[in-house]
PDB file of C-alpha atoms in Angstrom:
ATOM      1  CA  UNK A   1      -3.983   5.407  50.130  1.00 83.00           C
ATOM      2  CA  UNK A   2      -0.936   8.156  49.004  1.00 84.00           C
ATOM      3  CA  UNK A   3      -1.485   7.272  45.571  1.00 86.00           C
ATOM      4  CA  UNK A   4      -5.248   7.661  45.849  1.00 88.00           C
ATOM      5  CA  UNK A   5      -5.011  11.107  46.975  1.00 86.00           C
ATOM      6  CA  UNK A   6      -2.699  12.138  44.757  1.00 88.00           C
ATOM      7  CA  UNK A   7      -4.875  10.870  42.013  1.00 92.00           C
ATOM      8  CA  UNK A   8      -7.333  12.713  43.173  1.00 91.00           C
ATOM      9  CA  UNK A   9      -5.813  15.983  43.466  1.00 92.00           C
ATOM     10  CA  UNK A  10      -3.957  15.721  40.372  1.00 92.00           C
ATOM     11  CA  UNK A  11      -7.449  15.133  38.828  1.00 94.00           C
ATOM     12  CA  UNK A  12      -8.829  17.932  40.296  1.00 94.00           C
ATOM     13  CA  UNK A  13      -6.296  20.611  39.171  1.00 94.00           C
ATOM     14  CA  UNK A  14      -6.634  19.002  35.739  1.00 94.00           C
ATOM     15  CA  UNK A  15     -10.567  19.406  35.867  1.00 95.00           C
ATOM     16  CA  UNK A  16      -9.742  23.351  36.589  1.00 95.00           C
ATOM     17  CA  UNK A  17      -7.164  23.470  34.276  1.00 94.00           C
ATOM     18  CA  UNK A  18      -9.399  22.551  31.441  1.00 95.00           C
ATOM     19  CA  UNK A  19     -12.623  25.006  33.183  1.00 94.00           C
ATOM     20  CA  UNK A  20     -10.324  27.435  32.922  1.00 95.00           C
ATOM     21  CA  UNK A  21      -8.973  27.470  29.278  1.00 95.00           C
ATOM     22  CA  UNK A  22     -12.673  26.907  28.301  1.00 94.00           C
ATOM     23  CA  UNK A  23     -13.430  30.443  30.062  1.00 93.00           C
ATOM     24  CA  UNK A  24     -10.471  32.046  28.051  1.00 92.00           C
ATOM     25  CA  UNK A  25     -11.238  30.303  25.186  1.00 93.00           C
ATOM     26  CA  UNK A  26      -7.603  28.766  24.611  1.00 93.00           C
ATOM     27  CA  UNK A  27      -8.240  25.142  23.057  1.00 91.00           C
ATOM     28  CA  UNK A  28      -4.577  24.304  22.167  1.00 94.00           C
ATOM     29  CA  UNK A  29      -3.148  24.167  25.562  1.00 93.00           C
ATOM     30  CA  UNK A  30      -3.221  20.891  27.486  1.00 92.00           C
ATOM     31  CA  UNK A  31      -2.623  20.173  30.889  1.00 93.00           C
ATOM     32  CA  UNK A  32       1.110  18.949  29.886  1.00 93.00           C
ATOM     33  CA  UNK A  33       2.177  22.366  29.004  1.00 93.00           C
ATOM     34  CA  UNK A  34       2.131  23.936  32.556  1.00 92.00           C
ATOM     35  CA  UNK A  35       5.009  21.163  33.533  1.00 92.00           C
ATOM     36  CA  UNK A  36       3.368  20.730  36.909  1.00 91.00           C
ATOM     37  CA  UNK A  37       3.618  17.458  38.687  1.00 91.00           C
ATOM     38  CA  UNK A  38       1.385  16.742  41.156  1.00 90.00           C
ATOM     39  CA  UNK A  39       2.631  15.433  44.534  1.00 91.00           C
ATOM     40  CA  UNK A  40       1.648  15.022  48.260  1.00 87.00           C
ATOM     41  CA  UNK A  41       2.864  17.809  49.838  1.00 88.00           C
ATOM     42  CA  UNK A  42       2.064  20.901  47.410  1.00 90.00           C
ATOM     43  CA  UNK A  43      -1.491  22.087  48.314  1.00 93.00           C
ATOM     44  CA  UNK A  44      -4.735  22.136  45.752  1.00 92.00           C
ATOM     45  CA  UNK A  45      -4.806  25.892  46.047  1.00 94.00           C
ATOM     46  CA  UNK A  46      -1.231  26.210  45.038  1.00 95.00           C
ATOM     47  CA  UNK A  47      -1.444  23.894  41.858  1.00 92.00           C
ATOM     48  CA  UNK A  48      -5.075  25.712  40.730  1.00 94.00           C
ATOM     49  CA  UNK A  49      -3.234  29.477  41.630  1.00 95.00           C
ATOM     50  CA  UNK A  50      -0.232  28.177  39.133  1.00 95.00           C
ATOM     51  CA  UNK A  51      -2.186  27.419  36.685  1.00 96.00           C
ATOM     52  CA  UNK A  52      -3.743  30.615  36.827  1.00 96.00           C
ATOM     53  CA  UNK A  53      -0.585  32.160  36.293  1.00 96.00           C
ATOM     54  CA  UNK A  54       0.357  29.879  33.362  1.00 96.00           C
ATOM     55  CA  UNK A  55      -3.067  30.791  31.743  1.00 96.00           C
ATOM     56  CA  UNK A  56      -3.132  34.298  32.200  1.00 96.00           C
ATOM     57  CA  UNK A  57       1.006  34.569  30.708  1.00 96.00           C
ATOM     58  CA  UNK A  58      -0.031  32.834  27.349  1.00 96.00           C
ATOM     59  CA  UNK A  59      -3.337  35.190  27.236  1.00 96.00           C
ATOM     60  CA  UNK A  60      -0.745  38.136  27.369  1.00 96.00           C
ATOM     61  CA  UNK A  61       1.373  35.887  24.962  1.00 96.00           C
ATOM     62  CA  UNK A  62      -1.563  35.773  22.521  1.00 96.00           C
ATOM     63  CA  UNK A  63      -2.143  39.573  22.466  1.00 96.00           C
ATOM     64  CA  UNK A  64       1.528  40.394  21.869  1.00 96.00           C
ATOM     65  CA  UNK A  65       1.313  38.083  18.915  1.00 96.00           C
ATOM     66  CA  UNK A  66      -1.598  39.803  17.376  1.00 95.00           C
ATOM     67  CA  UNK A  67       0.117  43.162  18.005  1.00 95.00           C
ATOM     68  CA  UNK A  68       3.234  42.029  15.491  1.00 94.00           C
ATOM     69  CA  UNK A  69       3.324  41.465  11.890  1.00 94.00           C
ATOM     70  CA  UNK A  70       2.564  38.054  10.612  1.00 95.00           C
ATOM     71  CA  UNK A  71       0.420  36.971  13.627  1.00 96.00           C
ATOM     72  CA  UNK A  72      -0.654  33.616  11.879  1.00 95.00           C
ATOM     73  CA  UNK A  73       2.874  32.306  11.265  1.00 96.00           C
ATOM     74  CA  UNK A  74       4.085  33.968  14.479  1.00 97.00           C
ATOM     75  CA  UNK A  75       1.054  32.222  16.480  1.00 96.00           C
ATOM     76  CA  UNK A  76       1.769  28.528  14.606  1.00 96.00           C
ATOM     77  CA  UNK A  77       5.944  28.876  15.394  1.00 96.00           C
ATOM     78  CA  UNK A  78       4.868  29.888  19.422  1.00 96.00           C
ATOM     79  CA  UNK A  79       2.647  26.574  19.491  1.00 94.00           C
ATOM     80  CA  UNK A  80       4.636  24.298  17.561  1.00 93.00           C
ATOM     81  CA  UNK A  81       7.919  25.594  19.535  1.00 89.00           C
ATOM     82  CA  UNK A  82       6.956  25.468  23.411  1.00 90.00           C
ATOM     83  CA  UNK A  83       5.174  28.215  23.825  1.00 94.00           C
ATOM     84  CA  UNK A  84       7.876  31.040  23.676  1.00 95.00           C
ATOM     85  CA  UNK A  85       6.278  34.621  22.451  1.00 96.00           C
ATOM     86  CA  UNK A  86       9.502  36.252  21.901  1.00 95.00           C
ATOM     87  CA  UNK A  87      11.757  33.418  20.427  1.00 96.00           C
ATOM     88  CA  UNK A  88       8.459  32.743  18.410  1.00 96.00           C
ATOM     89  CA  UNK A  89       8.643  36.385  17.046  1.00 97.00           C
ATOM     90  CA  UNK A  90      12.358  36.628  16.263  1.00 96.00           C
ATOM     91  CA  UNK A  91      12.253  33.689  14.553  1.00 96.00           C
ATOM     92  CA  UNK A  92       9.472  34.587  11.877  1.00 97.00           C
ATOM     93  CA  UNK A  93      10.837  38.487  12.016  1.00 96.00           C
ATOM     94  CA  UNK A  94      14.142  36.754  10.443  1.00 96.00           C
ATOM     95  CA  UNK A  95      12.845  34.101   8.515  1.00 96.00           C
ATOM     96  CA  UNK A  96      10.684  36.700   6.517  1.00 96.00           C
ATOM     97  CA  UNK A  97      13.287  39.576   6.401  1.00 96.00           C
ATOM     98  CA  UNK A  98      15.617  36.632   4.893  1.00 97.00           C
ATOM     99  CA  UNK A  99      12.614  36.064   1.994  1.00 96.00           C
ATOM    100  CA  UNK A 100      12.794  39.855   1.391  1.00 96.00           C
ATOM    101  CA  UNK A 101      16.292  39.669   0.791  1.00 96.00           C
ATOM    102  CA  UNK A 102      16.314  37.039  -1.585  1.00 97.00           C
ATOM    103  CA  UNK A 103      13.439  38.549  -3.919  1.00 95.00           C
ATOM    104  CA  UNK A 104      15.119  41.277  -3.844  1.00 95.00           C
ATOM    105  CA  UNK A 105      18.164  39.583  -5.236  1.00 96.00           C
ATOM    106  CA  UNK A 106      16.677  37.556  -7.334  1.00 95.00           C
ATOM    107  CA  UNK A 107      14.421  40.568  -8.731  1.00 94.00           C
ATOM    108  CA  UNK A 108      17.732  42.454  -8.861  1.00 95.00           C
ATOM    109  CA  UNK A 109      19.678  39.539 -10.872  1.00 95.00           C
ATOM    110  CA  UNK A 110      16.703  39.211 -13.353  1.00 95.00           C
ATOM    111  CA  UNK A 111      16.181  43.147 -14.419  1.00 95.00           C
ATOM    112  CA  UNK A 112      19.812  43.470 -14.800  1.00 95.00           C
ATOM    113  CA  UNK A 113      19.445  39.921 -17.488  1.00 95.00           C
ATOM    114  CA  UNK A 114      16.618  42.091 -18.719  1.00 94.00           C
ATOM    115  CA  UNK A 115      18.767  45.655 -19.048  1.00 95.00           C
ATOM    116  CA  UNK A 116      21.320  43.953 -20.985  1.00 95.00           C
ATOM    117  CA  UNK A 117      18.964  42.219 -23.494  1.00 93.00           C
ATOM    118  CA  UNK A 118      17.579  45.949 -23.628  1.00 94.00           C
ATOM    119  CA  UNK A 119      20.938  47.494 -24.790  1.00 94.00           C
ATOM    120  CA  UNK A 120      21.923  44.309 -27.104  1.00 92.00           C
ATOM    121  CA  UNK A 121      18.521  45.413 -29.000  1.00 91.00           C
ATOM    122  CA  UNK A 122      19.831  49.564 -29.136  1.00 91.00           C
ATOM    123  CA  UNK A 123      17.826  50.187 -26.464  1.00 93.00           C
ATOM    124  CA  UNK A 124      19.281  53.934 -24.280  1.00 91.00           C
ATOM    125  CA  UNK A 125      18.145  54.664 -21.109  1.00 91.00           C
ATOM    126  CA  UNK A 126      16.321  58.121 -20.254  1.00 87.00           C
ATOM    127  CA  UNK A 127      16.785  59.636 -17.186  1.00 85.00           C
ATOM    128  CA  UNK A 128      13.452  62.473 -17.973  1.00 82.00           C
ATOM    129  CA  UNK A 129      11.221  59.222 -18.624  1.00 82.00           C
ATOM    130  CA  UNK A 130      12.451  56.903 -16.690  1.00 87.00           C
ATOM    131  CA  UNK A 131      12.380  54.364 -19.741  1.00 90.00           C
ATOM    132  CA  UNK A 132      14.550  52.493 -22.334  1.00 92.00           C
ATOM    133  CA  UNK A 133      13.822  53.819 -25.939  1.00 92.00           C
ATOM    134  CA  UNK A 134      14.732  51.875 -29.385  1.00 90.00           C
ATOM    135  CA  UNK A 135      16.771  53.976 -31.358  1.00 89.00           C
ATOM    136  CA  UNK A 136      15.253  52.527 -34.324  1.00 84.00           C
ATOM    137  CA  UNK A 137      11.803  54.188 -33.048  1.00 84.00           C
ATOM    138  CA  UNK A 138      11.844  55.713 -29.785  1.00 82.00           C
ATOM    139  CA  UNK A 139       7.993  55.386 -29.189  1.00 83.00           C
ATOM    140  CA  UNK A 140       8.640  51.680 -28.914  1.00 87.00           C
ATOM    141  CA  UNK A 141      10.292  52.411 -25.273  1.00 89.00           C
ATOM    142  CA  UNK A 142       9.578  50.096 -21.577  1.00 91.00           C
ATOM    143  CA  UNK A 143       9.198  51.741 -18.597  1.00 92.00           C
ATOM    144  CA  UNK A 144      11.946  50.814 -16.083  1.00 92.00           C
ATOM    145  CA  UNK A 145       8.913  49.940 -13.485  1.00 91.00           C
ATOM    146  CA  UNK A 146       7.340  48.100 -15.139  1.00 92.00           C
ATOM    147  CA  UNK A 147      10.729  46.173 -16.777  1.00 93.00           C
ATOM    148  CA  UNK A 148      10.914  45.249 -12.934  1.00 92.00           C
ATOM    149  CA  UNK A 149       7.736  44.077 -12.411  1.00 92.00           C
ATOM    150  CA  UNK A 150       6.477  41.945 -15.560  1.00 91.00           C
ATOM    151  CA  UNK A 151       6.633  38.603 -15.850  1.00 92.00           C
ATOM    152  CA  UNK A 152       8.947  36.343 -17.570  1.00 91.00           C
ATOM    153  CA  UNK A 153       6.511  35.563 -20.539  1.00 93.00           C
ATOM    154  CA  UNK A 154       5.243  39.334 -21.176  1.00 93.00           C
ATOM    155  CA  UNK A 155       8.975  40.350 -21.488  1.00 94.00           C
ATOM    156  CA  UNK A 156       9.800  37.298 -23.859  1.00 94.00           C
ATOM    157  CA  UNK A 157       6.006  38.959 -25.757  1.00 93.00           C
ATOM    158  CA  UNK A 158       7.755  42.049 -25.915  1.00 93.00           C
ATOM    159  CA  UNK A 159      11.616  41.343 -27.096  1.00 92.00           C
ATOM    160  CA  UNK A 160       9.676  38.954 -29.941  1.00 92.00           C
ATOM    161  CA  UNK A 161       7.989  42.440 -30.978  1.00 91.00           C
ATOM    162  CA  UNK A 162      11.354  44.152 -31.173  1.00 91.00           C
ATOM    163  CA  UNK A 163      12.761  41.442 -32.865  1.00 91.00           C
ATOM    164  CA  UNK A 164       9.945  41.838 -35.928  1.00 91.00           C
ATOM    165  CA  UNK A 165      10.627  46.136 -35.714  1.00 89.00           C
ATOM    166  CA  UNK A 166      14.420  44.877 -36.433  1.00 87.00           C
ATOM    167  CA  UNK A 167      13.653  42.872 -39.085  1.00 88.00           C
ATOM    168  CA  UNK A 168      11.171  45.145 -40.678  1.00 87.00           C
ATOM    169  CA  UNK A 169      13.456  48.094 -40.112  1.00 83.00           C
ATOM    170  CA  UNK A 170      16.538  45.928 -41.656  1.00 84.00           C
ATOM    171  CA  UNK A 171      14.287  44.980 -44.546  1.00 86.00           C
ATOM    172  CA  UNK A 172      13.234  48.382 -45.433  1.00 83.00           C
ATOM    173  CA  UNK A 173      16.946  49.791 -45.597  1.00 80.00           C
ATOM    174  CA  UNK A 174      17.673  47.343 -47.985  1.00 81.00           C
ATOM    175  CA  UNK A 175      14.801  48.051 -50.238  1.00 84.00           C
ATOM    176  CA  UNK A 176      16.455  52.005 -50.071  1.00 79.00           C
ATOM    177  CA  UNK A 177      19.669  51.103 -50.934  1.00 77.00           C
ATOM    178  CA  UNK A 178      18.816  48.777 -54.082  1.00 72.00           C
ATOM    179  CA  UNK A 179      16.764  51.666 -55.138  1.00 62.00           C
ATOM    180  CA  UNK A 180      17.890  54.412 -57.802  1.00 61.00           C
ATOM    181  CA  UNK A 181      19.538  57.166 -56.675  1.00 57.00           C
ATOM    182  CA  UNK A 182      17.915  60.558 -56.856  1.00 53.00           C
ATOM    183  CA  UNK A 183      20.003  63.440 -58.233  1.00 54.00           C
ATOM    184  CA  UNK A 184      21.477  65.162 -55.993  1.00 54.00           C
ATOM    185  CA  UNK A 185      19.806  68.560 -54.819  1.00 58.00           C
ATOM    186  CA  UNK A 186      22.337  71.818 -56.315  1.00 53.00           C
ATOM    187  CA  UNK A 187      23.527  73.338 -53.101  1.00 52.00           C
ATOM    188  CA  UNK A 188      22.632  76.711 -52.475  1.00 55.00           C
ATOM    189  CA  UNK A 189      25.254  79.430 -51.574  1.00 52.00           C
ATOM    190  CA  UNK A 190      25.895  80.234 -47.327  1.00 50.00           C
ATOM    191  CA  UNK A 191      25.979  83.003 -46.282  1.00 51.00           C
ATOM    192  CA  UNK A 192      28.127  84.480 -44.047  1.00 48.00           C
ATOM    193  CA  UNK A 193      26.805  84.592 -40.578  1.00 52.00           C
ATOM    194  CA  UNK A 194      26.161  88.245 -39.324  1.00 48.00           C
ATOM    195  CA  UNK A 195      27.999  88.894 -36.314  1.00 53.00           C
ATOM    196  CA  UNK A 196      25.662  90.181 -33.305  1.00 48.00           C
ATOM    197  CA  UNK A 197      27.270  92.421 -30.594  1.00 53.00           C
ATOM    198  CA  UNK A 198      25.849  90.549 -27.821  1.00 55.00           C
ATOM    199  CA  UNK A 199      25.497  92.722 -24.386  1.00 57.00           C
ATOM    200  CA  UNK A 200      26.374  91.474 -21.434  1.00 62.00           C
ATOM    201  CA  UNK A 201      23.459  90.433 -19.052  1.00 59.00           C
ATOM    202  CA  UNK A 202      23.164  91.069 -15.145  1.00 59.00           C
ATOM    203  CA  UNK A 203      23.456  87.897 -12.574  1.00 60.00           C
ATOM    204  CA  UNK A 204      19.881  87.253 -12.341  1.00 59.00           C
ATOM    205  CA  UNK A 205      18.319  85.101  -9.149  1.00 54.00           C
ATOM    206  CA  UNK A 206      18.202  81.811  -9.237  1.00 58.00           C
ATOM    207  CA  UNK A 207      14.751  80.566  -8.304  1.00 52.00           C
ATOM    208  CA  UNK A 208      13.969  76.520  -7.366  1.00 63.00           C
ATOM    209  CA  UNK A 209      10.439  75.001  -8.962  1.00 64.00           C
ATOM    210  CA  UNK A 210       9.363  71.634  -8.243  1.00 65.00           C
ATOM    211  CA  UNK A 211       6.759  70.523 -10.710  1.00 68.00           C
ATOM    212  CA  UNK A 212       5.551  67.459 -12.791  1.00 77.00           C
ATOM    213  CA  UNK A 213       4.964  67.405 -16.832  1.00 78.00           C
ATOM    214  CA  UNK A 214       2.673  64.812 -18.488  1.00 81.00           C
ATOM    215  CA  UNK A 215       3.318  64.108 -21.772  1.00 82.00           C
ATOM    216  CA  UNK A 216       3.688  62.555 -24.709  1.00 83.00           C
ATOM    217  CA  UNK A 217       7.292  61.030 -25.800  1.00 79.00           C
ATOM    218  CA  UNK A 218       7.918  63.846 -27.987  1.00 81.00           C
ATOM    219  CA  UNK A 219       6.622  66.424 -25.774  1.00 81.00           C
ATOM    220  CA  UNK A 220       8.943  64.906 -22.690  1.00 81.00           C
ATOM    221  CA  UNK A 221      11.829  65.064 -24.929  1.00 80.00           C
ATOM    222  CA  UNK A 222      11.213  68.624 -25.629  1.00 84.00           C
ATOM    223  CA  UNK A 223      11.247  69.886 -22.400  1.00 82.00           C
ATOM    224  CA  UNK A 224      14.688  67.988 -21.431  1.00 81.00           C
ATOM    225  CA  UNK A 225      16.382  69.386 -24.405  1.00 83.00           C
ATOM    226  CA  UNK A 226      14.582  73.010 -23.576  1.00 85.00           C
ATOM    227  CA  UNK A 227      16.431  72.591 -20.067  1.00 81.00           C
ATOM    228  CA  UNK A 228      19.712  71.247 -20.970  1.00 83.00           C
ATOM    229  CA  UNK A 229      20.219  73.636 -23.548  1.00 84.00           C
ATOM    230  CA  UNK A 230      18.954  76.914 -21.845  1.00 82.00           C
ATOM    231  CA  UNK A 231      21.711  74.964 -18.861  1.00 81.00           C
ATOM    232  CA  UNK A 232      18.622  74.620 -16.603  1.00 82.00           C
ATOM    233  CA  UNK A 233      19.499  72.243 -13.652  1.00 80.00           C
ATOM    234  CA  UNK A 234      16.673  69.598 -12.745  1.00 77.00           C
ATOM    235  CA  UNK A 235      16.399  66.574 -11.204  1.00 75.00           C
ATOM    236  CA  UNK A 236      13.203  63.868 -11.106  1.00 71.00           C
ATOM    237  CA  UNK A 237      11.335  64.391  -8.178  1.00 69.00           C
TER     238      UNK A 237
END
């Protein structure tokens, strides 16, 4: 007869249990994941009012989850991991602040593999462009953005150009130097420079302007040399 009623009541609560995920619209919680076990002496009422309260924590559960970033991996590490919001959080919060770390690295390791294959070829860095420029022919140049971001095979495309430039550029100094020498051109007479009394100027005010130029290479280069020789002090914004 005991086991009857329990039976019964325990079948009861479960029948609620599932009515009232339905009405929530929770489908992944079963009956097991309360932990209540039925007996004698706890009331109907009090097993249906705790499983209100287990329902209604996992519907604040839920909206915390969607609230965060990565609410799909968040949601799958709170189900598959006993239903535990903030544990479920901490855990994907580190295990994706770990993958940042390591493409960073890794992204870190590779353009420094790239630099140096840059600088093996005569390529100088520019601080104005924010590029590496051949020396052989500094409109053949790589911006240091987009050195970070290409792919392996479009910076193997581009180091295989450079490689050809070398070869032609190698090639065509040899062609000049088993050519015949022109006579040399008769040197005209210097002058003596004319001394200028220079006067002396006042202090003037030193003003700041922020500003960007857009340019070509040759323009860029211009104004950099304009402000380091006129000792104009500028930084990239």
């Amino acid at each position: 007869f005991e086991a009857k009623v329990k039976a019964d009541k325990e079948a009861a609560v479960k029948e609620y249990f599932a009515e009232l995920t339905a009405s929530v619209n929770i489908d992944f919680l079963t009956f097991k994941h309360t932990g209540i076990e039925v007996n004698l002496s706890t009331t109907e009422k009090k097993y249906k009012e705790e499983c209100q309260v287990f329902v209604s924590r996992v519907q604040d559960d839920i909206l915390l989850i969607q609230a965060v970033d990565y609410p799909a991996e968040t949601m799958a590490e709170y189900k598959a991991n006993g239903l535990n919001a903030s544990k479920a959080i901490t855990t994907i919060r580190d295990r994706k602040e770990a993958e940042r770390l390591e493409k960073e690295r890794i992204k870190a390791a590779e353009t420094a593999k790239r630099t140096t294959a840059l600088r093996v070829k005569n390529f100088t860095y520019s601080d104005l462009t924010k590029s590496y420029h051949w020396t052989g022919d500094e409109s053949v140049s790589i911006e240091v953005s987009k050195l970070e971001n290409m792919d392996s095979d479009e910076f193997m495309k581009f180091i295989a150009g450079v490689d050809i430039l070398i070869l032609e550029a190698k090639q065509a100094e040899e062609q000049k130097t088993t050519a015949p020498t022109a006579a040399a051109p008769i040197a005209k007479p210097v002058q003596a420079p004319v001394e200028v009394k220079q006067e002396q100027k006042p202090v003037e005010k030193v003003f700041i302007a922020q500003f960007e130029v857009s340019g070509t290479l040759a323009q860029l280069k211009s104004v950099g040399e304009f402000l380091k020789a006129n000792n104009i002090t500028y930084k990239n914004i």
